Amino acid sequence: MTHRMVDPGTAEILEGYGRFVVPSYSRFPVAFVRGKGSYLWDAEDRRYLDFCGGIAVNVLGHASPIVAEALEQEAGRLIHCSNLYYHPMGAKLAEILVRWIGAGKVFFSNSGAEANECLFKLARRFGEPRGAFEILTAQGSFHGRTLAAMAATGQDKVRQGFGAPVPGFRHVPFLDLAEMERAVGPATSAILVEPIQGEGGIRPATRSYLEGLREICDRHGLLLLFDEVQTGAFRSGRFLAFQRLLEGSGKETGFLPDGIAMAKGLAGGYPIGATWIREPYADLLGPGSHASTFGGSPLACSVAFAVLQHMEEHGLGEQIREKGERLHNELAALISADRGLIRSVSGVGGLLGVQVRRDARTVARELLDRGLLVAPAAENVVRLLPPLNVSLEEISEAVAILGAANREEEETT
Ligand SMILES: Cc1ncc(COP(=O)(O)O)c(C=O)c1O
């Protein structure tokens, strides 16, 4: 027997949320009841092309047999034990992450904010002997919604109404190395950036910026930390976006940050967070220093392992690199100099930002009405985050919907 024999209609679902669910999200008035591949169906059985992708989570699309089979198998074997003990999948998953990133170790958690929290604690442990505790982050960044992640986030609006922020975070203009170096003080222990700002509007760093940050950190004895929560799991065309951004520099094998937060797409929709820490810093977090009840459960690790292995075996990074470029080019071709909805396109692979001439939320709502789901980012940017196995036909469908919206806007302005 299933707990969901008959789905209620949209109105009833929305009413239930209104009465019983904390209203902390501003949700679009649609309720989804099932998905398959790149599509979702609402409670009235209307189909939508999903280029929101759970905000960069559904890397293999909806109802992926890879995810479903891994879930089913491990659920019938060992869902959870405790971090008081060992299980085989934790080491196996950590091993492939280390193989794809560099010599180091991994701490498992359940979300992006938690993956960042591990970086914050690492930075504090690292700075402790000399009394340093401060992390410099970028203006326009987003690092999550816990108190510390909110303090790290370079956007005042997320902190409003919550009193004094957690101390030890300062925000510096993004992509400005001189300002970053000027901001370093005796209390600074680390620099944390997103290699491509996601919520901030798909703003990629340049190769020279990342290399410059590494130099600043080396000169001042700081940790260089990357938040790849949104950009990781092959979305950029490489496993991590910093690897993609450094391509062609000749430093690809040599350049490493000291810590990386990952989450979102790692297990194709099952919650997991992972923090990679470069050797020798991983051992700063010794026994008793950090923990999570659910983090690194056999179930989460098994699903992530199956998803990542599938993505590697099927070259999904390469695929989304090419398809993303096609999507980028086709959208860029829609742009007219001073009219129409679309002003510009940014990003790489399956992480594209479409800068629009109106408020991003309003545009996202209008595209939803046209049957295309996108994720609003900065005020005037909507993100396209298709599954990494999206088809060329689905890309053409998205371009056709955006093209129609763009044309109508051109005609009315
Ligand atoms: C770059 C980045 N860091 C952290 C987070 C927070 O992740 P979570 O919502 O899983 O805590 C997000 C979520 O959008 C993100 O984009």
mmCIF file of C-alpha atoms in Angstrom, residues 146-276:
data_model
loop_
_atom_site.group_PDB
_atom_site.id
_atom_site.type_symbol
_atom_site.label_atom_id
_atom_site.label_comp_id
_atom_site.label_asym_id
_atom_site.label_seq_id
_atom_site.Cartn_x
_atom_site.Cartn_y
_atom_site.Cartn_z
ATOM 1 C CA THR A 146 22.467 28.797 8.686
ATOM 2 C CA LEU A 147 23.612 31.665 10.913
ATOM 3 C CA ALA A 148 27.277 31.255 9.946
ATOM 4 C CA ALA A 149 26.560 30.675 6.240
ATOM 5 C CA MET A 150 24.312 33.761 6.247
ATOM 6 C CA ALA A 151 27.162 35.766 7.775
ATOM 7 C CA ALA A 152 29.495 34.427 5.076
ATOM 8 C CA THR A 153 27.051 35.377 2.313
ATOM 9 C CA GLY A 154 27.916 38.658 0.611
ATOM 10 C CA GLN A 155 24.315 39.885 0.347
ATOM 11 C CA ASP A 156 22.850 42.024 3.137
ATOM 12 C CA LYS A 157 19.269 41.018 2.351
ATOM 13 C CA VAL A 158 19.673 37.448 3.674
ATOM 14 C CA ARG A 159 20.748 38.750 7.117
ATOM 15 C CA GLN A 160 18.022 41.329 7.613
ATOM 16 C CA GLY A 161 15.859 40.822 10.676
ATOM 17 C CA PHE A 162 18.071 38.258 12.374
ATOM 18 C CA GLY A 163 20.097 40.450 14.725
ATOM 19 C CA ALA A 164 23.853 40.488 15.104
ATOM 20 C CA PRO A 165 25.567 38.323 12.475
ATOM 21 C CA VAL A 166 28.047 35.611 13.455
ATOM 22 C CA PRO A 167 31.389 37.453 13.712
ATOM 23 C CA GLY A 168 34.426 36.675 11.592
ATOM 24 C CA PHE A 169 33.245 37.292 8.037
ATOM 25 C CA ARG A 170 34.047 40.270 5.795
ATOM 26 C CA HIS A 171 32.893 40.811 2.226
ATOM 27 C CA VAL A 172 35.162 42.084 -0.509
ATOM 28 C CA PRO A 173 34.233 43.039 -4.119
ATOM 29 C CA PHE A 174 34.228 39.906 -6.334
ATOM 30 C CA LEU A 175 36.955 39.606 -8.989
ATOM 31 C CA ASP A 176 39.089 42.364 -7.427
ATOM 32 C CA LEU A 177 42.434 40.934 -6.315
ATOM 33 C CA ALA A 178 43.832 44.252 -5.099
ATOM 34 C CA GLU A 179 40.829 44.781 -2.790
ATOM 35 C CA MET A 180 41.121 41.215 -1.542
ATOM 36 C CA GLU A 181 44.772 41.628 -0.677
ATOM 37 C CA ARG A 182 44.069 44.978 0.991
ATOM 38 C CA ALA A 183 41.398 43.321 3.141
ATOM 39 C CA VAL A 184 43.764 40.707 4.589
ATOM 40 C CA GLY A 185 44.559 41.513 8.220
ATOM 41 C CA PRO A 186 46.215 39.827 11.214
ATOM 42 C CA ALA A 187 42.930 38.098 12.144
ATOM 43 C CA THR A 188 42.361 36.646 8.640
ATOM 44 C CA SER A 189 42.654 32.884 8.333
ATOM 45 C CA ALA A 190 41.008 32.080 4.977
ATOM 46 C CA ILE A 191 39.462 33.322 1.733
ATOM 47 C CA LEU A 192 36.265 31.652 0.517
ATOM 48 C CA VAL A 193 34.749 32.163 -2.957
ATOM 49 C CA GLU A 194 32.398 30.476 -5.396
ATOM 50 C CA PRO A 195 34.386 29.890 -8.623
ATOM 51 C CA ILE A 196 31.158 30.834 -10.415
ATOM 52 C CA GLN A 197 28.724 32.893 -8.335
ATOM 53 C CA GLY A 198 25.392 31.089 -8.644
ATOM 54 C CA GLU A 199 22.668 32.883 -6.693
ATOM 55 C CA GLY A 200 24.582 36.099 -7.430
ATOM 56 C CA GLY A 201 23.673 35.737 -11.122
ATOM 57 C CA ILE A 202 26.043 33.192 -12.778
ATOM 58 C CA ARG A 203 29.195 35.293 -12.578
ATOM 59 C CA PRO A 204 32.276 33.184 -13.401
ATOM 60 C CA ALA A 205 35.644 34.025 -11.906
ATOM 61 C CA THR A 206 38.527 34.339 -14.316
ATOM 62 C CA ARG A 207 41.507 32.040 -14.362
ATOM 63 C CA SER A 208 43.804 34.870 -13.267
ATOM 64 C CA TYR A 209 41.513 35.705 -10.337
ATOM 65 C CA LEU A 210 41.678 32.143 -8.982
ATOM 66 C CA GLU A 211 45.423 32.011 -9.506
ATOM 67 C CA GLY A 212 45.778 35.418 -7.848
ATOM 68 C CA LEU A 213 43.775 34.258 -4.822
ATOM 69 C CA ARG A 214 46.071 31.259 -4.493
ATOM 70 C CA GLU A 215 49.090 33.583 -4.514
ATOM 71 C CA ILE A 216 47.546 35.907 -1.901
ATOM 72 C CA CYS A 217 46.780 32.932 0.354
ATOM 73 C CA ASP A 218 50.284 31.536 -0.053
ATOM 74 C CA ARG A 219 51.880 34.915 0.645
ATOM 75 C CA HIS A 220 49.835 35.523 3.814
ATOM 76 C CA GLY A 221 49.585 31.948 5.093
ATOM 77 C CA LEU A 222 45.797 31.689 4.544
ATOM 78 C CA LEU A 223 43.575 28.814 3.457
ATOM 79 C CA LEU A 224 41.968 29.119 0.017
ATOM 80 C CA LEU A 225 38.444 27.700 0.173
ATOM 81 C CA PHE A 226 35.970 27.170 -2.687
ATOM 82 C CA ASP A 227 32.200 26.820 -2.396
ATOM 83 C CA GLU A 228 31.339 24.443 -5.255
ATOM 84 C CA VAL A 229 27.928 23.518 -3.835
ATOM 85 C CA GLN A 230 26.121 24.736 -6.960
ATOM 86 C CA THR A 231 28.928 24.462 -9.509
ATOM 87 C CA GLY A 232 30.205 20.949 -8.700
ATOM 88 C CA ALA A 233 29.136 17.428 -9.757
ATOM 89 C CA PHE A 234 30.161 17.958 -13.425
ATOM 90 C CA ARG A 235 27.729 20.837 -13.990
ATOM 91 C CA SER A 236 30.415 23.054 -15.513
ATOM 92 C CA GLY A 237 31.636 20.308 -17.855
ATOM 93 C CA ARG A 238 34.377 19.263 -15.420
ATOM 94 C CA PHE A 239 33.869 17.660 -12.014
ATOM 95 C CA LEU A 240 34.461 21.034 -10.352
ATOM 96 C CA ALA A 241 34.149 24.496 -11.869
ATOM 97 C CA PHE A 242 37.611 25.626 -10.746
ATOM 98 C CA GLN A 243 39.049 22.793 -12.877
ATOM 99 C CA ARG A 244 37.082 24.087 -15.849
ATOM 100 C CA LEU A 245 38.084 27.708 -15.279
ATOM 101 C CA LEU A 246 41.761 26.778 -15.036
ATOM 102 C CA GLU A 247 41.788 24.838 -18.303
ATOM 103 C CA GLY A 248 44.609 25.874 -20.572
ATOM 104 C CA SER A 249 46.628 27.496 -17.797
ATOM 105 C CA GLY A 250 49.076 24.614 -17.606
ATOM 106 C CA LYS A 251 48.392 24.654 -13.853
ATOM 107 C CA GLU A 252 45.512 22.227 -14.011
ATOM 108 C CA THR A 253 47.344 19.452 -12.260
ATOM 109 C CA GLY A 254 49.223 21.709 -9.861
ATOM 110 C CA PHE A 255 46.572 24.183 -8.708
ATOM 111 C CA LEU A 256 44.518 23.188 -5.705
ATOM 112 C CA PRO A 257 42.529 25.118 -3.133
ATOM 113 C CA ASP A 258 42.771 23.939 0.497
ATOM 114 C CA GLY A 259 39.109 23.086 0.989
ATOM 115 C CA ILE A 260 36.005 22.616 -1.180
ATOM 116 C CA ALA A 261 32.336 22.438 -0.180
ATOM 117 C CA MET A 262 30.060 20.282 -2.366
ATOM 118 C CA ALA A 263 26.422 19.166 -2.127
ATOM 119 C CA LYS A 264 23.370 19.604 -4.429
ATOM 120 C CA GLY A 265 23.975 17.280 -7.414
ATOM 121 C CA LEU A 266 26.355 14.798 -5.803
ATOM 122 C CA ALA A 267 23.688 12.139 -5.244
ATOM 123 C CA GLY A 268 21.237 13.171 -7.983
ATOM 124 C CA GLY A 269 18.610 14.420 -5.517
ATOM 125 C CA TYR A 270 19.297 12.427 -2.389
ATOM 126 C CA PRO A 271 20.622 14.841 0.285
ATOM 127 C CA ILE A 272 24.372 14.814 0.824
ATOM 128 C CA GLY A 273 27.090 17.348 1.567
ATOM 129 C CA ALA A 274 30.815 16.724 1.232
ATOM 130 C CA THR A 275 33.794 18.846 2.223
ATOM 131 C CA TRP A 276 37.136 17.979 0.681
#
